[in-house]
Coordinates of C-alpha atoms in Angstrom, one line a residue:
X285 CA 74.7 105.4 122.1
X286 CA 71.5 106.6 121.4
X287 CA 69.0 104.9 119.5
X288 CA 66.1 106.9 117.3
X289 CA 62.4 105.3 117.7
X290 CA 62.7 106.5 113.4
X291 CA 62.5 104.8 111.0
X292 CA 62.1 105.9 106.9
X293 CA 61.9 103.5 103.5
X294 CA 64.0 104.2 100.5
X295 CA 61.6 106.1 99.1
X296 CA 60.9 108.4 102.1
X297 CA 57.8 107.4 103.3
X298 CA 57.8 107.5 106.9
X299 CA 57.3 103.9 108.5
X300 CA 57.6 105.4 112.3
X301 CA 57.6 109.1 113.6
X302 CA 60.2 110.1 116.1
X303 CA 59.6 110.8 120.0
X304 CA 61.4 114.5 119.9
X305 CA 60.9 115.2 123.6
X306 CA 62.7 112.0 124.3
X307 CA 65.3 112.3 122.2
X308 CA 65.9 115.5 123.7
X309 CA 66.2 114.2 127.2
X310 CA 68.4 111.5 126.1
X311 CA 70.4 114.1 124.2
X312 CA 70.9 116.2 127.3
X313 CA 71.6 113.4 129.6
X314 CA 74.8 112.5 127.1
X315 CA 76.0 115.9 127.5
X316 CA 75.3 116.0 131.3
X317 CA 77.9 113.0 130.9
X318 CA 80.7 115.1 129.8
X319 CA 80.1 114.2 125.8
X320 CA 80.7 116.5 123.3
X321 CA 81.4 115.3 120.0
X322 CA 78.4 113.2 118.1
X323 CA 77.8 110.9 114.7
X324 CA 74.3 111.0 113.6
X325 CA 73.7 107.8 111.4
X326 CA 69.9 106.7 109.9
X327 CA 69.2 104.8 106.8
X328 CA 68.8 106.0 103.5
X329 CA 70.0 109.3 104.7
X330 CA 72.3 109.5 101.4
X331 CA 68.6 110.3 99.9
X332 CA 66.4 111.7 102.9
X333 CA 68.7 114.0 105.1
X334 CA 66.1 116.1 106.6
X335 CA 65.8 113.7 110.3
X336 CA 69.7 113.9 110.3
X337 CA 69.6 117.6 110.0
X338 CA 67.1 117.8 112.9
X339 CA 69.2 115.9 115.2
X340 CA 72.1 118.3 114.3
X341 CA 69.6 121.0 115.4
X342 CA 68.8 119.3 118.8
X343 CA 72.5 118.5 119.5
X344 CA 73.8 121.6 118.8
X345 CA 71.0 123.2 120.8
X346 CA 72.3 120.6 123.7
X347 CA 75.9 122.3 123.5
X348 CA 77.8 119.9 121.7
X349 CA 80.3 121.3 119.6
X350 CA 81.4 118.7 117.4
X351 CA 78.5 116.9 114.7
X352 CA 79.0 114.8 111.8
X353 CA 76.3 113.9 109.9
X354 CA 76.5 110.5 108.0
X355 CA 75.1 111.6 105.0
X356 CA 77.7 115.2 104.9
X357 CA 80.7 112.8 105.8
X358 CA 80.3 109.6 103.3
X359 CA 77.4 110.9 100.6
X360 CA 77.2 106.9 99.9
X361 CA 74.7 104.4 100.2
X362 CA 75.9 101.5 102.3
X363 CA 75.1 102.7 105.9
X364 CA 78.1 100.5 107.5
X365 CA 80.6 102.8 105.4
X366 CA 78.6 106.3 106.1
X367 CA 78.3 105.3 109.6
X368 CA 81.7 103.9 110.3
X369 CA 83.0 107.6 108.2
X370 CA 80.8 110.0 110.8
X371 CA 82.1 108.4 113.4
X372 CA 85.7 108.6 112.6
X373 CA 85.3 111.9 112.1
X374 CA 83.2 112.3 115.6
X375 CA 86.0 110.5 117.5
X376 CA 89.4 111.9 116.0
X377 CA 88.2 115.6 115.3
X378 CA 88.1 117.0 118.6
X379 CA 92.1 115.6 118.9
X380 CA 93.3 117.1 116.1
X381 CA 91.0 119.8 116.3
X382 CA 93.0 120.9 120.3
X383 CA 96.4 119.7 118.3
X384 CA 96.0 122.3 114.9
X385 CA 94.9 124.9 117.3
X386 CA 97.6 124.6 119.8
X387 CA 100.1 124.6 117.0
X388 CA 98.8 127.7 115.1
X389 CA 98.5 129.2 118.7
X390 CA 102.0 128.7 119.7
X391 CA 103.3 129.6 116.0
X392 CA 101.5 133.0 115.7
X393 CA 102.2 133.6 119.4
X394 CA 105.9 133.4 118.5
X395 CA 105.3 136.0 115.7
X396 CA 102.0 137.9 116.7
X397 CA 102.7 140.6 113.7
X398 CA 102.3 138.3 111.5
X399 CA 99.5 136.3 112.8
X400 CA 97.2 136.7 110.2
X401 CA 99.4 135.9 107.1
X402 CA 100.6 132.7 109.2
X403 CA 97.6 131.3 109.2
X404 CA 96.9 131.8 105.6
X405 CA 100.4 130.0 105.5
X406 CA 99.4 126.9 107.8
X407 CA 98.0 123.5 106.6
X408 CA 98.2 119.4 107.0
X409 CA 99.0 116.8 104.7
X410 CA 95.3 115.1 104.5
X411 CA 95.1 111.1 103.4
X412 CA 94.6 111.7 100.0
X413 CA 98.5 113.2 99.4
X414 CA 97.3 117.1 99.4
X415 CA 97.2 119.8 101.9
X416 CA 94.2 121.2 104.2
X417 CA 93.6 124.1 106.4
X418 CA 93.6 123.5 110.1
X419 CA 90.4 124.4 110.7
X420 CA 89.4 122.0 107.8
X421 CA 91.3 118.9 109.1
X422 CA 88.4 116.2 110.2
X423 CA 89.3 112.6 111.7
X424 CA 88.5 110.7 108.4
X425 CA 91.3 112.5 106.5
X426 CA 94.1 112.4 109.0
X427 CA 94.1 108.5 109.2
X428 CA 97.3 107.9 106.6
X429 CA 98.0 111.6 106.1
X430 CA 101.8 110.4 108.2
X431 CA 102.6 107.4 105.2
X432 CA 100.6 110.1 102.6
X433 CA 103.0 112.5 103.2
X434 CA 106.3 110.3 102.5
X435 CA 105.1 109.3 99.3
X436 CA 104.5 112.9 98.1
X437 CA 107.6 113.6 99.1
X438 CA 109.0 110.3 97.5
X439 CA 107.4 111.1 94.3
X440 CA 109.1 114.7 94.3
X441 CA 112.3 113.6 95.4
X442 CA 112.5 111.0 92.3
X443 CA 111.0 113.5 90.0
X444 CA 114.4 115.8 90.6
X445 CA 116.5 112.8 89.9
X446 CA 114.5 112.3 86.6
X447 CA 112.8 109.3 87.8
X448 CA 108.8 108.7 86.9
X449 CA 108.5 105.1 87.6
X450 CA 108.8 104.8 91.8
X451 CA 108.2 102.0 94.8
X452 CA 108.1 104.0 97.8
X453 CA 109.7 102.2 100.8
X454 CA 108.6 103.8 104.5
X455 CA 110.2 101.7 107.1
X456 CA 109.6 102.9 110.4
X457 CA 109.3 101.4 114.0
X458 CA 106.3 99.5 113.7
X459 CA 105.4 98.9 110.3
X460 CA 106.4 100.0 106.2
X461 CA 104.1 101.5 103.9
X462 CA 104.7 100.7 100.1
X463 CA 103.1 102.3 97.3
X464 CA 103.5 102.4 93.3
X465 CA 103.9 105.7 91.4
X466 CA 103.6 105.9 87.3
X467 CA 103.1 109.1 86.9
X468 CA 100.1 109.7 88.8
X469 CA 99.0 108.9 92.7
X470 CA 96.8 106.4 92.8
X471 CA 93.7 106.4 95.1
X472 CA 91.2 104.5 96.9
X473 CA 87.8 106.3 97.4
X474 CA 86.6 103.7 99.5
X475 CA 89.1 101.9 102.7
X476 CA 88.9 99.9 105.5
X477 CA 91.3 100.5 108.1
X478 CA 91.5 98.4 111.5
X479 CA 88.2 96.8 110.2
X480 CA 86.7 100.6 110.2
X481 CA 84.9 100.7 106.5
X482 CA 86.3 105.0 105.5
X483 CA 84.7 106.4 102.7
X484 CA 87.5 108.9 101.3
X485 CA 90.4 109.3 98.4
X486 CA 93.2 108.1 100.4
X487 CA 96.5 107.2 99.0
X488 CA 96.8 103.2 98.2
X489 CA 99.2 102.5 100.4
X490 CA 99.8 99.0 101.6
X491 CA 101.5 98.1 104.8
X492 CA 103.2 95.3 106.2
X493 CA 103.7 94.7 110.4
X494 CA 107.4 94.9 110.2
X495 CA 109.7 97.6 111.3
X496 CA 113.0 98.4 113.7
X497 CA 110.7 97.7 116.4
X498 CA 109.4 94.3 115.2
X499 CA 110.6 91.6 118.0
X500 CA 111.9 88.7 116.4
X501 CA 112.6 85.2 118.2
X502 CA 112.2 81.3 118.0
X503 CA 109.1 79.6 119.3
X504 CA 110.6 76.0 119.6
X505 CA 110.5 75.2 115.8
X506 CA 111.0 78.4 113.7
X507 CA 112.5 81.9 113.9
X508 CA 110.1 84.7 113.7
X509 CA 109.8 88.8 112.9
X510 CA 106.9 90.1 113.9
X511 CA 104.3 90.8 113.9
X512 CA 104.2 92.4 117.7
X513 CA 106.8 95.3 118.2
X514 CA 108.7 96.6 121.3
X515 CA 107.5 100.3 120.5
X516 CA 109.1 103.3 122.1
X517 CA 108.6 102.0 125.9
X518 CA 110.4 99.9 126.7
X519 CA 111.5 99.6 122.9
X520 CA 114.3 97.6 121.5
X521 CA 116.9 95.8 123.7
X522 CA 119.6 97.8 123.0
X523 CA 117.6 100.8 124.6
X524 CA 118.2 99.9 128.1
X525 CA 114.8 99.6 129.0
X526 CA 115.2 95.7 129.4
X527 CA 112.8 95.7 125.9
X528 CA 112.9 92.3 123.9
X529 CA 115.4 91.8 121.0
X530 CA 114.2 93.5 118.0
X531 CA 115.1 94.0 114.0
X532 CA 117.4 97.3 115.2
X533 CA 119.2 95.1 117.7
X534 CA 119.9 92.8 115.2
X535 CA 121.3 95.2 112.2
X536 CA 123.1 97.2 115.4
X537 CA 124.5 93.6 115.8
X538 CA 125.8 93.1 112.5
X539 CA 127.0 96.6 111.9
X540 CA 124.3 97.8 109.7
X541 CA 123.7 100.2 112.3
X542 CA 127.0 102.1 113.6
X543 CA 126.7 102.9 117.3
X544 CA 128.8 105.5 117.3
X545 CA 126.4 107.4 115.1
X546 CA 123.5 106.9 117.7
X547 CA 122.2 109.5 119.8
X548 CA 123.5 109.2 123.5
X549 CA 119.8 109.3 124.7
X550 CA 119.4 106.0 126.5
X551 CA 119.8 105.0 130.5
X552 CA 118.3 106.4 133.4
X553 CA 120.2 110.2 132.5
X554 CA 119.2 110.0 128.6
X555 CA 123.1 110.1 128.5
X556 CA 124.5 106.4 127.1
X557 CA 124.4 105.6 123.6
X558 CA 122.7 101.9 122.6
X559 CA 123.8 98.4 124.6
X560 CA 125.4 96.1 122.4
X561 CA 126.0 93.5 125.4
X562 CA 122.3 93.5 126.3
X563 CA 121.7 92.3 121.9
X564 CA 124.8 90.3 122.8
X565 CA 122.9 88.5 125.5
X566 CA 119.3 88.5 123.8
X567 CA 120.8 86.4 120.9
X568 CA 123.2 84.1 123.0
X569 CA 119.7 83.2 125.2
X570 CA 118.2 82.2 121.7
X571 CA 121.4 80.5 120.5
X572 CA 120.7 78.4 123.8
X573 CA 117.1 77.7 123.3
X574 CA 117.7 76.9 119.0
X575 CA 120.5 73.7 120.3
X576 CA 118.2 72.4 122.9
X577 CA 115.5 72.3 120.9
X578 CA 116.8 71.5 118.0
X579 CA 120.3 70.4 118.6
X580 CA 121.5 72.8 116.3
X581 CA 124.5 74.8 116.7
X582 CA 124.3 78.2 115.2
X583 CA 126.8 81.7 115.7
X584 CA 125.2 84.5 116.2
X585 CA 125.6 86.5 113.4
X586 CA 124.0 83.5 111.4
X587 CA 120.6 83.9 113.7
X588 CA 120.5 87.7 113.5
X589 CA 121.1 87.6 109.7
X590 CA 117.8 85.0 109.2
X591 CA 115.5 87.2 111.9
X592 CA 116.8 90.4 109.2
X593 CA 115.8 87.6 106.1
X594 CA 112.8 87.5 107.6
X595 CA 112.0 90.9 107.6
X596 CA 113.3 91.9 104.1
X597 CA 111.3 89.1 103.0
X598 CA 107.9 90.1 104.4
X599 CA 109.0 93.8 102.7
X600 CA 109.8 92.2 99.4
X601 CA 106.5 90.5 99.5
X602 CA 104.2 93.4 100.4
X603 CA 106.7 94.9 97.1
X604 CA 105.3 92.5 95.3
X605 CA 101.5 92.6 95.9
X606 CA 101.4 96.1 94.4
X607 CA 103.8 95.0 91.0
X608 CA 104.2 92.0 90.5
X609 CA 100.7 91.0 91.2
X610 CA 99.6 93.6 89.0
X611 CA 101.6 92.9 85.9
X612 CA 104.4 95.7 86.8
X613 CA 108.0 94.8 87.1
X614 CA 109.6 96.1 89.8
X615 CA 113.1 95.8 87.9
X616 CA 112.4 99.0 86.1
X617 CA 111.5 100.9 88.7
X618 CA 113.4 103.0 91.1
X619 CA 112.9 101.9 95.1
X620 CA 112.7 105.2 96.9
X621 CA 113.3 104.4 100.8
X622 CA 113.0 106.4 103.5
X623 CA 112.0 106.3 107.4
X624 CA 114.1 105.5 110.2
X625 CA 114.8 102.0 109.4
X626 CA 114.7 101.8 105.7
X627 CA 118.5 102.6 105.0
X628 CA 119.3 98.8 106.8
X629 CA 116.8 96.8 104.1
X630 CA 116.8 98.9 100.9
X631 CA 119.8 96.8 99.3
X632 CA 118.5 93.6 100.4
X633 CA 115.0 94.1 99.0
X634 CA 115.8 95.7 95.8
X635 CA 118.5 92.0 95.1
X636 CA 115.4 90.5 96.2
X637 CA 113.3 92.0 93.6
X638 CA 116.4 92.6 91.0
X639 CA 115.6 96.7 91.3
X640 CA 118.5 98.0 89.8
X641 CA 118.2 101.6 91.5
X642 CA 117.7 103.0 95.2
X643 CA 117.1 106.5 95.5
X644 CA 117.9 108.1 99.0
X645 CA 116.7 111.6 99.8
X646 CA 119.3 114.0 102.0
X647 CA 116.6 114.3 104.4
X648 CA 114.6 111.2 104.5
X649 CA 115.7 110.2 107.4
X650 CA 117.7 107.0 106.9
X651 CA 121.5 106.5 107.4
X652 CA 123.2 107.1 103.8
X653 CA 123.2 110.4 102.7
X654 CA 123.4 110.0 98.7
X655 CA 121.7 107.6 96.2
X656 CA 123.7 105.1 94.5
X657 CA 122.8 102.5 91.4
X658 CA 122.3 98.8 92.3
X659 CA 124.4 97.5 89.3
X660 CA 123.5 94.3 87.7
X661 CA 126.8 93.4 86.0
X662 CA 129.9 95.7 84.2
X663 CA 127.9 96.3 81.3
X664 CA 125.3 98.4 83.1

């Protein structure tokens, strides 16, 4: 980092002139470093740009090839949320920036005669639900453009089923993302994610630490889900990686998830399909540990059923914070789920929260191909 010797009030009266030649030095000894993306940050920049714009000058003039300016990224007064925005967009650019171009590389190389309507033809889902040129993508609009995406293509799913009141439901390995749809997306100009303050119109999304991948277990008075997942490597136990037991070991336990229907990807030749026996194992260790603990005697299936309770719980209740807690009942509206693990919970949440209707898209991803109606009684 690189600290300035500048220093300007908010009216733009210079309270100390900066040391150029310095600055220069320090500039080029960075680059000499192997740096080349920077975030230039100074106080009331949103108003008085013109130091910010020299140091683009001097970097540029260093070699670097990627600059954000605080005042160009986040046009907003607080410094923590301009600052935190340039350099979001100074860390994550350059990634997506070799990503976009070895994708429209490899695409157009596949079909060079028509290169240049292909890239007309090309662009990302950005945070904010819409859709951005490849050369546009910067780091501050790619950080929920993944969960962004599923709910505009939850929202358009429902919309050919007649439906204009939607929950989205992403479970995936790690985590879901819920969000509420009446007829318009709703947006949050201003975000903090992972306690970085982002100043852009991203989806309002809100997510919840549990997923397939959540490890669930007993420490010595209670069963828990989550927070900490197995991810990919080693994963879930029934992976045969030796990974801890998980939320997908569990519903692969019960026969929420049919093994049959897995991919035979797993073992050292990628050629076995999922290891009940290992889950098998996992939950008889934890039957063991509950009795001696607690001298209680539970089956199996009752302690992979709770860890699942759990779970469906913490989804209900993330549900709730955006309708309940906002005066909207989720019993009129219409849970769309998708993501790898959201076909195993849908049912259970929706009884949880008396949603009458589940909407599953072909394509979404989970294990049921069709949506059904969650009936309330014979009348309905």
């Amino acid at each position: 980092m690189i600290e300035a010797d500048f220093r300007i009030d908010y009216n733009g009266n210079i309270l100390s002139s900066p040391d150029i030649e310095r600055l220069k030095k320090e500039i080029s000894d960075e680059y000499k470093k192997g740096y080349r993306s920077a975030a230039v940050v100074f106080m009331h920049s949103y108003r008085f740009n013109a130091f910010e714009n020299r140091v683009f000058d001097l970097l540029k003039e260093a070699g670097f090839d990627y600059i954000y300016l605080s005042h160009r990224s986040a046009p907003v007064m607080k410094i923590t949320a301009r600052g935190d925005t340039a350099c979001v967009d100074a860390y994550l650019t350059p990634v997506l920036k070799r990503y976009t171009d070895q994708f429209i590389n490899e695409l157009s190389g596949k079909h060079p005669a028509y290169k240049d309507q292909l890239l007309d033809k090309i662009f990302f889902m950005h945070s904010g639900g819409g859709l951005v040129k490849g050369e546009d993508f910067c780091g501050k609009e790619s950080i929920l453009s993944g969960p962004a995406g599923g709910i505009a293509g939850a929202v358009k799913a429902c919309q050919l089923d007649n439906e204009t009141d939607i929950i989205s439901f992403d479970m995936g390995g790690t985590s879901t993302d819920v969000s509420h749809y009446r007829g318009e997306f709703e947006r949050n100009y201003e975000n903090e994610v992972a306690g970085v303050k982002i100043v852009y119109p991203m989806l309002d999304i809100h997510t919840v630490a549990s997923g397939g991948g959540s490890i669930v277990g007993f420490d010595g008075e209670k069963f828990f889900a989550g927070p900490v997942s197995a991810g990919s490597d080693p994963g879930p136990a029934c992976y045969r990686k030796n990974g801890p037991l998980t939320i997908t070991d569990c519903n692969l336990f019960l026969g929420r998830i049919r093994a049959a229907y897995f991919p035979k990807v797993f073992g050292k030749a990628s050629s076995q399909g999922p290891d009940i026996e290992a889950v098998k194992r996992k939950l008889a260790e934890i039957k063991a540990d509950v009795f001696e603990k607690t001298q209680i005697s539970m089956p199996e299936e009752e302690i992979a059923a709770g860890f699942l309770k759990i779970a469906s719980e913490k989804m209900a209740a993330a549900i709730k914070k955006i309708s309940l807690q906002k005066g909207r009942n989720p019993e009129y509206y219409v849970l769309c789920t998708f993501g790898g693990a959201g076909g195993q919970h849908a049912c259970e949440i929706a009884d949880i929260l008396s949603i009458r209707k589940i909407l599953v898209h072909p394509f979404s991803g989970v294990f049921r191909l069709r949506h059904w109606r969650f009936r309330q009684n014979k009348e309905d």
